[in-house]
PDB file of C-alpha atoms and ligand atoms in Angstrom:
ATOM      1  CA  MET O   1      66.236  96.912  58.863  1.00  0.00           C
ATOM      2  CA  SER O   2      62.472  96.682  58.482  1.00  0.00           C
ATOM      3  CA  THR O   3      60.434  99.286  56.623  1.00  0.00           C
ATOM      4  CA  SER O   4      58.711 100.135  59.890  1.00  0.00           C
ATOM      5  CA  THR O   5      62.070 101.153  61.318  1.00  0.00           C
ATOM      6  CA  ILE O   6      62.789 103.362  58.351  1.00  0.00           C
ATOM      7  CA  PHE O   7      59.478 105.176  58.057  1.00  0.00           C
ATOM      8  CA  HIS O   8      57.999 105.281  61.522  1.00  0.00           C
ATOM      9  CA  ARG O   9      58.915 106.857  64.774  1.00  0.00           C
ATOM     10  CA  VAL O  10      58.252 104.502  67.666  1.00  0.00           C
ATOM     11  CA  ALA O  11      56.807 105.088  71.129  1.00  0.00           C
ATOM     12  CA  PHE O  12      56.592 102.632  74.015  1.00  0.00           C
ATOM     13  CA  ILE O  13      54.048 103.072  76.804  1.00  0.00           C
ATOM     14  CA  ILE O  14      54.721 101.004  79.921  1.00  0.00           C
ATOM     15  CA  GLY O  15      51.597 100.645  82.045  1.00  0.00           C
ATOM     16  CA  GLY O  16      49.017 101.317  79.382  1.00  0.00           C
ATOM     17  CA  GLY O  17      45.411 101.396  80.560  1.00  0.00           C
ATOM     18  CA  SER O  18      42.261 103.183  79.456  1.00  0.00           C
ATOM     19  CA  ASN O  19      43.022 106.591  80.972  1.00  0.00           C
ATOM     20  CA  VAL O  20      46.516 108.067  80.570  1.00  0.00           C
ATOM     21  CA  GLY O  21      48.037 105.332  78.415  1.00  0.00           C
ATOM     22  CA  MET O  22      45.274 105.081  75.823  1.00  0.00           C
ATOM     23  CA  HIS O  23      44.896 108.842  75.368  1.00  0.00           C
ATOM     24  CA  VAL O  24      48.649 109.356  75.054  1.00  0.00           C
ATOM     25  CA  ALA O  25      48.839 106.426  72.619  1.00  0.00           C
ATOM     26  CA  GLN O  26      46.084 107.818  70.410  1.00  0.00           C
ATOM     27  CA  LYS O  27      47.734 111.242  70.337  1.00  0.00           C
ATOM     28  CA  LEU O  28      51.095 109.739  69.399  1.00  0.00           C
ATOM     29  CA  LYS O  29      49.441 107.673  66.694  1.00  0.00           C
ATOM     30  CA  THR O  30      47.877 110.750  65.139  1.00  0.00           C
ATOM     31  CA  GLU O  31      51.339 112.341  65.185  1.00  0.00           C
ATOM     32  CA  GLY O  32      52.700 109.456  63.132  1.00  0.00           C
ATOM     33  CA  TYR O  33      54.141 107.157  65.795  1.00  0.00           C
ATOM     34  CA  ARG O  34      53.822 103.429  65.907  1.00  0.00           C
ATOM     35  CA  VAL O  35      52.918 102.763  69.511  1.00  0.00           C
ATOM     36  CA  ALA O  36      53.816  99.744  71.627  1.00  0.00           C
ATOM     37  CA  PHE O  37      51.322  99.463  74.467  1.00  0.00           C
ATOM     38  CA  GLY O  38      52.538  97.492  77.471  1.00  0.00           C
ATOM     39  CA  SER O  39      50.841  96.087  80.534  1.00  0.00           C
ATOM     40  CA  ARG O  40      50.802  92.781  82.395  1.00  0.00           C
ATOM     41  CA  ASN O  41      47.651  91.572  80.665  1.00  0.00           C
ATOM     42  CA  PRO O  42      47.221  93.421  77.392  1.00  0.00           C
ATOM     43  CA  ASP O  43      43.942  92.939  75.556  1.00  0.00           C
ATOM     44  CA  ILE O  44      45.611  91.857  72.336  1.00  0.00           C
ATOM     45  CA  ALA O  45      42.556  91.839  70.069  1.00  0.00           C
ATOM     46  CA  THR O  46      41.387  95.294  71.161  1.00  0.00           C
ATOM     47  CA  LEU O  47      44.850  96.813  70.888  1.00  0.00           C
ATOM     48  CA  GLU O  48      45.445  95.347  67.445  1.00  0.00           C
ATOM     49  CA  GLN O  49      42.090  96.676  66.338  1.00  0.00           C
ATOM     50  CA  LYS O  50      43.269 100.130  67.489  1.00  0.00           C
ATOM     51  CA  GLU O  51      46.535  99.566  65.589  1.00  0.00           C
ATOM     52  CA  LEU O  52      48.584  99.521  68.785  1.00  0.00           C
ATOM     53  CA  PHE O  53      51.286  96.893  69.302  1.00  0.00           C
ATOM     54  CA  PRO O  54      50.472  94.856  72.425  1.00  0.00           C
ATOM     55  CA  VAL O  55      53.355  94.128  74.781  1.00  0.00           C
ATOM     56  CA  SER O  56      53.165  91.917  77.825  1.00  0.00           C
ATOM     57  CA  VAL O  57      55.366  93.505  80.487  1.00  0.00           C
ATOM     58  CA  ASP O  58      55.578  93.523  84.260  1.00  0.00           C
ATOM     59  CA  ALA O  59      56.966  96.867  85.362  1.00  0.00           C
ATOM     60  CA  SER O  60      58.032  95.396  88.695  1.00  0.00           C
ATOM     61  CA  ASN O  61      60.400  92.920  87.029  1.00  0.00           C
ATOM     62  CA  PRO O  62      63.687  94.153  85.497  1.00  0.00           C
ATOM     63  CA  GLU O  63      64.000  91.083  83.233  1.00  0.00           C
ATOM     64  CA  SER O  64      60.484  91.626  81.931  1.00  0.00           C
ATOM     65  CA  ILE O  65      61.365  95.245  81.132  1.00  0.00           C
ATOM     66  CA  LYS O  66      64.439  94.124  79.175  1.00  0.00           C
ATOM     67  CA  SER O  67      62.453  91.522  77.220  1.00  0.00           C
ATOM     68  CA  ALA O  68      59.747  94.059  76.452  1.00  0.00           C
ATOM     69  CA  PHE O  69      62.233  96.566  75.031  1.00  0.00           C
ATOM     70  CA  ASP O  70      63.742  93.776  72.910  1.00  0.00           C
ATOM     71  CA  LEU O  71      60.295  92.879  71.601  1.00  0.00           C
ATOM     72  CA  VAL O  72      59.565  96.490  70.676  1.00  0.00           C
ATOM     73  CA  ARG O  73      62.958  96.888  68.965  1.00  0.00           C
ATOM     74  CA  THR O  74      62.521  93.707  66.959  1.00  0.00           C
ATOM     75  CA  ASN O  75      58.967  94.421  65.846  1.00  0.00           C
ATOM     76  CA  LEU O  76      58.749  98.196  65.550  1.00  0.00           C
ATOM     77  CA  GLY O  77      62.260  99.609  65.934  1.00  0.00           C
ATOM     78  CA  GLU O  78      64.013 101.635  68.623  1.00  0.00           C
ATOM     79  CA  PRO O  79      61.577 103.716  70.662  1.00  0.00           C
ATOM     80  CA  SER O  80      62.310 107.447  70.697  1.00  0.00           C
ATOM     81  CA  ILE O  81      59.474 108.127  73.159  1.00  0.00           C
ATOM     82  CA  VAL O  82      59.043 106.107  76.345  1.00  0.00           C
ATOM     83  CA  VAL O  83      56.200 106.757  78.775  1.00  0.00           C
ATOM     84  CA  HIS O  84      56.347 105.077  82.184  1.00  0.00           C
ATOM     85  CA  ASN O  85      52.846 105.106  83.600  1.00  0.00           C
ATOM     86  CA  VAL O  86      53.038 102.638  86.488  1.00  0.00           C
ATOM     87  CA  GLY O  87      52.490 103.554  90.111  1.00  0.00           C
ATOM     88  CA  ILE O  88      50.936 101.079  92.510  1.00  0.00           C
ATOM     89  CA  HIS O  89      49.273 102.063  95.758  1.00  0.00           C
ATOM     90  CA  PHE O  90      49.952  99.393  98.388  1.00  0.00           C
ATOM     91  CA  GLN O  91      47.377 100.242 101.034  1.00  0.00           C
ATOM     92  CA  PRO O  92      48.651  99.414 104.554  1.00  0.00           C
ATOM     93  CA  PRO O  93      46.386  97.049 106.498  1.00  0.00           C
ATOM     94  CA  VAL O  94      46.112  99.673 109.247  1.00  0.00           C
ATOM     95  CA  ARG O  95      45.144 102.725 107.230  1.00  0.00           C
ATOM     96  CA  ASN O  96      47.137 105.435 108.975  1.00  0.00           C
ATOM     97  CA  ASP O  97      50.024 103.197 110.057  1.00  0.00           C
ATOM     98  CA  PRO O  98      52.379 103.283 107.047  1.00  0.00           C
ATOM     99  CA  PHE O  99      54.741 100.701 108.526  1.00  0.00           C
ATOM    100  CA  SER O 100      51.975  98.147 108.963  1.00  0.00           C
ATOM    101  CA  VAL O 101      52.739  97.127 105.366  1.00  0.00           C
ATOM    102  CA  SER O 102      54.673  93.849 105.464  1.00  0.00           C
ATOM    103  CA  SER O 103      58.289  93.967 104.366  1.00  0.00           C
ATOM    104  CA  ASP O 104      57.405  91.507 101.564  1.00  0.00           C
ATOM    105  CA  THR O 105      54.793  93.921 100.266  1.00  0.00           C
ATOM    106  CA  PHE O 106      57.157  96.846 100.554  1.00  0.00           C
ATOM    107  CA  ALA O 107      59.742  94.826  98.578  1.00  0.00           C
ATOM    108  CA  LYS O 108      57.171  94.481  95.767  1.00  0.00           C
ATOM    109  CA  SER O 109      56.782  98.226  95.775  1.00  0.00           C
ATOM    110  CA  CYS O 110      60.568  98.689  95.685  1.00  0.00           C
ATOM    111  CA  ASN O 111      60.788  96.354  92.681  1.00  0.00           C
ATOM    112  CA  ILE O 112      58.876  98.943  90.665  1.00  0.00           C
ATOM    113  CA  GLN O 113      61.659 101.414  91.464  1.00  0.00           C
ATOM    114  CA  LEU O 114      64.357  98.901  90.467  1.00  0.00           C
ATOM    115  CA  ALA O 115      62.570  98.108  87.212  1.00  0.00           C
ATOM    116  CA  LEU O 116      62.215 101.830  86.487  1.00  0.00           C
ATOM    117  CA  PHE O 117      66.001 102.122  86.768  1.00  0.00           C
ATOM    118  CA  VAL O 118      66.317  99.342  84.171  1.00  0.00           C
ATOM    119  CA  ALA O 119      63.692 101.004  81.964  1.00  0.00           C
ATOM    120  CA  VAL O 120      65.814 104.161  81.911  1.00  0.00           C
ATOM    121  CA  GLN O 121      68.911 102.111  81.031  1.00  0.00           C
ATOM    122  CA  GLU O 122      67.053 100.424  78.164  1.00  0.00           C
ATOM    123  CA  THR O 123      65.710 103.785  77.033  1.00  0.00           C
ATOM    124  CA  LEU O 124      69.218 105.231  76.902  1.00  0.00           C
ATOM    125  CA  ALA O 125      70.368 102.278  74.783  1.00  0.00           C
ATOM    126  CA  SER O 126      67.495 102.907  72.361  1.00  0.00           C
ATOM    127  CA  PHE O 127      68.030 106.666  72.236  1.00  0.00           C
ATOM    128  CA  ARG O 128      71.733 106.184  71.529  1.00  0.00           C
ATOM    129  CA  SER O 129      71.235 103.704  68.733  1.00  0.00           C
ATOM    130  CA  ASP O 130      68.667 105.891  66.944  1.00  0.00           C
ATOM    131  CA  LYS O 131      70.797 108.369  65.011  1.00  0.00           C
ATOM    132  CA  SER O 132      67.810 110.296  63.617  1.00  0.00           C
ATOM    133  CA  THR O 133      66.978 113.787  64.856  1.00  0.00           C
ATOM    134  CA  THR O 134      63.542 112.787  66.118  1.00  0.00           C
ATOM    135  CA  PRO O 135      62.949 113.980  69.732  1.00  0.00           C
ATOM    136  CA  LYS O 136      64.142 111.472  72.332  1.00  0.00           C
ATOM    137  CA  VAL O 137      61.893 111.859  75.359  1.00  0.00           C
ATOM    138  CA  PHE O 138      61.194 109.769  78.463  1.00  0.00           C
ATOM    139  CA  ILE O 139      58.152 110.799  80.494  1.00  0.00           C
ATOM    140  CA  GLY O 140      57.291 109.382  83.897  1.00  0.00           C
ATOM    141  CA  THR O 141      53.691 109.935  84.933  1.00  0.00           C
ATOM    142  CA  GLY O 142      54.025 111.693  88.246  1.00  0.00           C
ATOM    143  CA  ASN O 143      51.885 112.569  91.188  1.00  0.00           C
ATOM    144  CA  GLY O 144      52.418 115.243  93.799  1.00  0.00           C
ATOM    145  CA  LEU O 145      53.633 112.972  96.596  1.00  0.00           C
ATOM    146  CA  PRO O 146      57.370 113.746  96.198  1.00  0.00           C
ATOM    147  CA  PHE O 147      56.920 117.513  96.383  1.00  0.00           C
ATOM    148  CA  LEU O 148      53.775 118.090  98.479  1.00  0.00           C
ATOM    149  CA  LYS O 149      53.907 118.346 102.267  1.00  0.00           C
ATOM    150  CA  ASN O 150      51.805 116.505 104.836  1.00  0.00           C
ATOM    151  CA  MET O 151      50.444 113.815 102.534  1.00  0.00           C
ATOM    152  CA  PRO O 152      48.354 111.054 104.141  1.00  0.00           C
ATOM    153  CA  PRO O 153      50.517 108.375 105.812  1.00  0.00           C
ATOM    154  CA  PHE O 154      48.944 105.500 103.856  1.00  0.00           C
ATOM    155  CA  PHE O 155      50.698 106.768 100.716  1.00  0.00           C
ATOM    156  CA  LEU O 156      54.176 105.769 101.964  1.00  0.00           C
ATOM    157  CA  ALA O 157      54.908 102.983  99.425  1.00  0.00           C
ATOM    158  CA  LEU O 158      53.502 104.898  96.445  1.00  0.00           C
ATOM    159  CA  ALA O 159      55.268 108.067  97.598  1.00  0.00           C
ATOM    160  CA  SER O 160      58.540 106.109  97.705  1.00  0.00           C
ATOM    161  CA  GLN O 161      58.016 104.879  94.129  1.00  0.00           C
ATOM    162  CA  LYS O 162      57.308 108.374  92.881  1.00  0.00           C
ATOM    163  CA  ALA O 163      60.107 109.948  94.920  1.00  0.00           C
ATOM    164  CA  THR O 164      62.501 107.553  93.181  1.00  0.00           C
ATOM    165  CA  MET O 165      61.023 108.449  89.799  1.00  0.00           C
ATOM    166  CA  TYR O 166      61.271 112.149  90.687  1.00  0.00           C
ATOM    167  CA  THR O 167      64.947 111.816  91.603  1.00  0.00           C
ATOM    168  CA  MET O 168      65.766 109.714  88.536  1.00  0.00           C
ATOM    169  CA  MET O 169      64.126 112.211  86.183  1.00  0.00           C
ATOM    170  CA  ASP O 170      66.046 115.078  87.799  1.00  0.00           C
ATOM    171  CA  TYR O 171      69.399 113.297  87.489  1.00  0.00           C
ATOM    172  CA  ALA O 172      68.757 111.871  84.015  1.00  0.00           C
ATOM    173  CA  SER O 173      67.521 115.177  82.608  1.00  0.00           C
ATOM    174  CA  ARG O 174      70.750 116.891  83.641  1.00  0.00           C
ATOM    175  CA  ALA O 175      73.109 114.035  82.806  1.00  0.00           C
ATOM    176  CA  TYR O 176      71.784 113.375  79.295  1.00  0.00           C
ATOM    177  CA  ALA O 177      70.801 116.865  78.163  1.00  0.00           C
ATOM    178  CA  PRO O 178      74.143 117.175  76.331  1.00  0.00           C
ATOM    179  CA  GLU O 179      73.092 114.205  74.172  1.00  0.00           C
ATOM    180  CA  GLY O 180      69.772 115.905  73.465  1.00  0.00           C
ATOM    181  CA  PHE O 181      67.703 113.453  75.529  1.00  0.00           C
ATOM    182  CA  ARG O 182      64.849 114.706  77.681  1.00  0.00           C
ATOM    183  CA  PHE O 183      63.516 113.220  80.894  1.00  0.00           C
ATOM    184  CA  HIS O 184      60.421 114.536  82.619  1.00  0.00           C
ATOM    185  CA  TYR O 185      58.405 113.867  85.739  1.00  0.00           C
ATOM    186  CA  ALA O 186      55.029 115.090  84.467  1.00  0.00           C
ATOM    187  CA  THR O 187      52.268 115.633  86.995  1.00  0.00           C
ATOM    188  CA  LEU O 188      48.608 116.529  86.781  1.00  0.00           C
ATOM    189  CA  VAL O 189      47.891 118.847  89.710  1.00  0.00           C
ATOM    190  CA  GLY O 190      44.759 120.538  91.019  1.00  0.00           C
ATOM    191  CA  PRO O 191      44.112 124.268  90.538  1.00  0.00           C
ATOM    192  CA  ASP O 192      46.138 125.103  93.683  1.00  0.00           C
ATOM    193  CA  GLY O 193      49.107 122.946  92.644  1.00  0.00           C
ATOM    194  CA  GLY O 194      48.069 120.192  95.070  1.00  0.00           C
ATOM    195  CA  LEU O 195      46.661 116.757  94.347  1.00  0.00           C
ATOM    196  CA  PRO O 196      43.982 116.652  91.664  1.00  0.00           C
ATOM    197  CA  ASN O 197      40.499 115.453  92.539  1.00  0.00           C
ATOM    198  CA  LEU O 198      40.906 111.696  93.088  1.00  0.00           C
ATOM    199  CA  ASP O 199      37.203 110.907  93.295  1.00  0.00           C
ATOM    200  CA  PRO O 200      36.480 108.530  90.374  1.00  0.00           C
ATOM    201  CA  SER O 201      33.000 110.037  89.999  1.00  0.00           C
ATOM    202  CA  ALA O 202      34.189 113.668  89.894  1.00  0.00           C
ATOM    203  CA  GLU O 203      33.229 115.561  86.764  1.00  0.00           C
ATOM    204  CA  VAL O 204      36.775 116.893  86.537  1.00  0.00           C
ATOM    205  CA  GLY O 205      39.642 115.069  88.199  1.00  0.00           C
ATOM    206  CA  PHE O 206      42.373 112.511  87.736  1.00  0.00           C
ATOM    207  CA  TYR O 207      40.146 109.697  86.507  1.00  0.00           C
ATOM    208  CA  ASN O 208      39.083 111.518  83.356  1.00  0.00           C
ATOM    209  CA  SER O 209      42.422 113.209  82.788  1.00  0.00           C
ATOM    210  CA  GLY O 210      43.569 111.119  79.829  1.00  0.00           C
ATOM    211  CA  PRO O 211      43.102 113.997  77.348  1.00  0.00           C
ATOM    212  CA  ALA O 212      44.960 116.425  79.648  1.00  0.00           C
ATOM    213  CA  HIS O 213      47.866 113.980  79.942  1.00  0.00           C
ATOM    214  CA  ALA O 214      47.929 113.483  76.171  1.00  0.00           C
ATOM    215  CA  LYS O 215      48.058 117.237  75.582  1.00  0.00           C
ATOM    216  CA  ALA O 216      50.694 117.888  78.259  1.00  0.00           C
ATOM    217  CA  PHE O 217      52.899 114.979  77.183  1.00  0.00           C
ATOM    218  CA  TRP O 218      52.732 116.074  73.552  1.00  0.00           C
ATOM    219  CA  ASN O 219      53.658 119.623  74.622  1.00  0.00           C
ATOM    220  CA  LEU O 220      56.784 118.144  76.214  1.00  0.00           C
ATOM    221  CA  ILE O 221      57.642 115.973  73.214  1.00  0.00           C
ATOM    222  CA  SER O 222      57.071 118.643  70.584  1.00  0.00           C
ATOM    223  CA  ALA O 223      58.709 121.572  72.401  1.00  0.00           C
ATOM    224  CA  ASP O 224      61.585 123.153  70.487  1.00  0.00           C
ATOM    225  CA  VAL O 225      63.377 123.865  73.743  1.00  0.00           C
ATOM    226  CA  ALA O 226      63.189 121.327  76.561  1.00  0.00           C
ATOM    227  CA  LYS O 227      60.714 122.238  79.260  1.00  0.00           C
ATOM    228  CA  SER O 228      61.402 121.682  82.953  1.00  0.00           C
ATOM    229  CA  TRP O 229      62.065 118.079  84.034  1.00  0.00           C
ATOM    230  CA  ASP O 230      59.561 118.668  86.868  1.00  0.00           C
ATOM    231  CA  TYR O 231      56.524 119.548  84.757  1.00  0.00           C
ATOM    232  CA  ARG O 232      53.182 120.224  86.404  1.00  0.00           C
ATOM    233  CA  PHE O 233      50.026 120.696  84.381  1.00  0.00           C
ATOM    234  CA  THR O 234      46.360 121.515  84.856  1.00  0.00           C
ATOM    235  CA  TYR O 235      43.106 119.750  84.018  1.00  0.00           C
ATOM    236  CA  ALA O 236      43.294 121.603  80.691  1.00  0.00           C
ATOM    237  CA  GLY O 237      46.687 120.027  79.950  1.00  0.00           C
ATOM    238  CA  GLU O 238      48.360 123.424  80.220  1.00  0.00           C
ATOM    239  CA  PRO O 239      51.465 124.157  82.293  1.00  0.00           C
ATOM    240  CA  LEU O 240      50.668 125.207  85.859  1.00  0.00           C
ATOM    241  CA  MET O 241      51.404 128.901  86.265  1.00  0.00           C
ATOM    242  CA  THR O 242      53.151 129.535  89.568  1.00  0.00           C
TER     243      THR O 242
HETATM  244  N1  LIG T 301      48.571 113.196  89.255  1.00  0.00           N
HETATM  245  C1  LIG T 301      48.115 112.436  90.254  1.00  0.00           C
HETATM  246  O1  LIG T 301      47.882 112.888  91.366  1.00  0.00           O
HETATM  247  C2  LIG T 301      47.845 110.974  90.018  1.00  0.00           C
HETATM  248  C3  LIG T 301      46.733 110.367  90.582  1.00  0.00           C
HETATM  249  C4  LIG T 301      46.490 109.021  90.340  1.00  0.00           C
HETATM  250  C5  LIG T 301      47.384 108.280  89.559  1.00  0.00           C
HETATM  251  N2  LIG T 301      48.479 108.895  89.047  1.00  0.00           N
HETATM  252  C6  LIG T 301      49.445 108.135  88.237  1.00  0.00           C
HETATM  253  O2  LIG T 301      48.832 107.821  86.993  1.00  0.00           O
HETATM  254  C7  LIG T 301      49.349 106.586  86.514  1.00  0.00           C
HETATM  255  C8  LIG T 301      48.221 105.592  86.177  1.00  0.00           C
HETATM  256  O3  LIG T 301      47.227 106.275  85.552  1.00  0.00           O
HETATM  257  P1  LIG T 301      46.036 105.646  84.682  1.00  0.00           P
HETATM  258  O4  LIG T 301      44.799 106.345  85.048  1.00  0.00           O
HETATM  259  O5  LIG T 301      46.448 105.603  83.255  1.00  0.00           O
HETATM  260  O6  LIG T 301      45.926 104.132  85.197  1.00  0.00           O
HETATM  261  P2  LIG T 301      45.188 102.921  84.516  1.00  0.00           P
HETATM  262  O7  LIG T 301      44.151 103.375  83.517  1.00  0.00           O
HETATM  263  O8  LIG T 301      44.783 102.058  85.643  1.00  0.00           O
HETATM  264  O9  LIG T 301      46.358 102.228  83.678  1.00  0.00           O
HETATM  265  C9  LIG T 301      47.498 101.742  84.283  1.00  0.00           C
HETATM  266  C10 LIG T 301      47.781 100.390  83.683  1.00  0.00           C
HETATM  267  O10 LIG T 301      48.993  99.939  84.257  1.00  0.00           O
HETATM  268  C11 LIG T 301      48.989  98.540  84.162  1.00  0.00           C
HETATM  269  N3  LIG T 301      49.854  98.004  85.230  1.00  0.00           N
HETATM  270  C12 LIG T 301      49.579  97.907  86.551  1.00  0.00           C
HETATM  271  N4  LIG T 301      50.615  97.312  87.163  1.00  0.00           N
HETATM  272  C13 LIG T 301      51.527  97.054  86.196  1.00  0.00           C
HETATM  273  C14 LIG T 301      52.797  96.434  86.201  1.00  0.00           C
HETATM  274  N5  LIG T 301      53.353  95.939  87.321  1.00  0.00           N
HETATM  275  N6  LIG T 301      53.449  96.305  85.031  1.00  0.00           N
HETATM  276  C15 LIG T 301      52.900  96.760  83.872  1.00  0.00           C
HETATM  277  N7  LIG T 301      51.718  97.352  83.812  1.00  0.00           N
HETATM  278  C16 LIG T 301      51.041  97.493  84.969  1.00  0.00           C
HETATM  279  C17 LIG T 301      47.549  98.061  84.302  1.00  0.00           C
HETATM  280  O11 LIG T 301      47.291  97.042  83.330  1.00  0.00           O
HETATM  281  P3  LIG T 301      47.534  95.491  83.707  1.00  0.00           P
HETATM  282  O12 LIG T 301      46.632  95.195  84.849  1.00  0.00           O
HETATM  283  O13 LIG T 301      47.215  94.765  82.430  1.00  0.00           O
HETATM  284  O14 LIG T 301      48.984  95.372  84.055  1.00  0.00           O
HETATM  285  C18 LIG T 301      46.729  99.322  83.989  1.00  0.00           C
HETATM  286  O15 LIG T 301      45.885  99.135  82.882  1.00  0.00           O
HETATM  287  C19 LIG T 301      50.256 106.043  87.582  1.00  0.00           C
HETATM  288  O16 LIG T 301      51.590 106.400  87.282  1.00  0.00           O
HETATM  289  C20 LIG T 301      49.783 106.773  88.815  1.00  0.00           C
HETATM  290  O17 LIG T 301      50.762 106.857  89.834  1.00  0.00           O
HETATM  291  C21 LIG T 301      48.718 110.223  89.239  1.00  0.00           C
END
């Protein structure tokens, strides 16, 4: 067993970019985690300079997910925190005709759901082989599409991905609570509980919500008592009061 396994808790972020992934990674690092940072094309030099462990992973490919977990285990140890931050919007060629997406394109979208299933399986294997009392938490970055009504038709493929994630987090949170494992579908929402502002130039909105995600995700990880699997939070990173 390497010294890193003995002295460090390990987190694995799948779908790490500059917004959610990087802010969550930095927060976990300050809390003492060694963080594996995965995407299809990781910027290895930049990540190493930030003391993050770069992982090349395609979250639409189950075999790639398995290899990535193996890489993290071998180099850092078993992850006790896994963040799944991938959701791909496949825009239909005819904007408001959701079924104008080709079946090949829709299959690519479905592969993200299949690979998420495998990511949960790999996470369970890691959680079970880590006998320490460190919190074991899987967080899927959500959006409101599974629980909001009358969403625009062009979101069909992305809504299907997130509906699958939503269902998996519900089932996993109940099935594995007796083992002390937590699964969350964690969603930034707007002030009314709807979609956040999705305008990239907005002063406050999704595209500068990295700090809010980092705060909300850490609130989930560090909670003494597990919070709801369906966790909605505000621009301030605080739980949405309903
Ligand atoms: N709350 C809401 O309403 C809301 C709104 C928008 C988005 N979201 C969710 O927020 C998450 C993304 O947020 P973000 O701002 O952090 O995005 P981001 O900064 O674009 O980072 C996402 C990263 O995922 C990586 N990626 C894309 N496809 C991948 C794949 N197949 N396998 C592995 N990595 C992949 C990309 O890197 P590579 O190109 O190197 O792979 C990218 O850097 C998604 O889950 C999305 O659904 C929620």
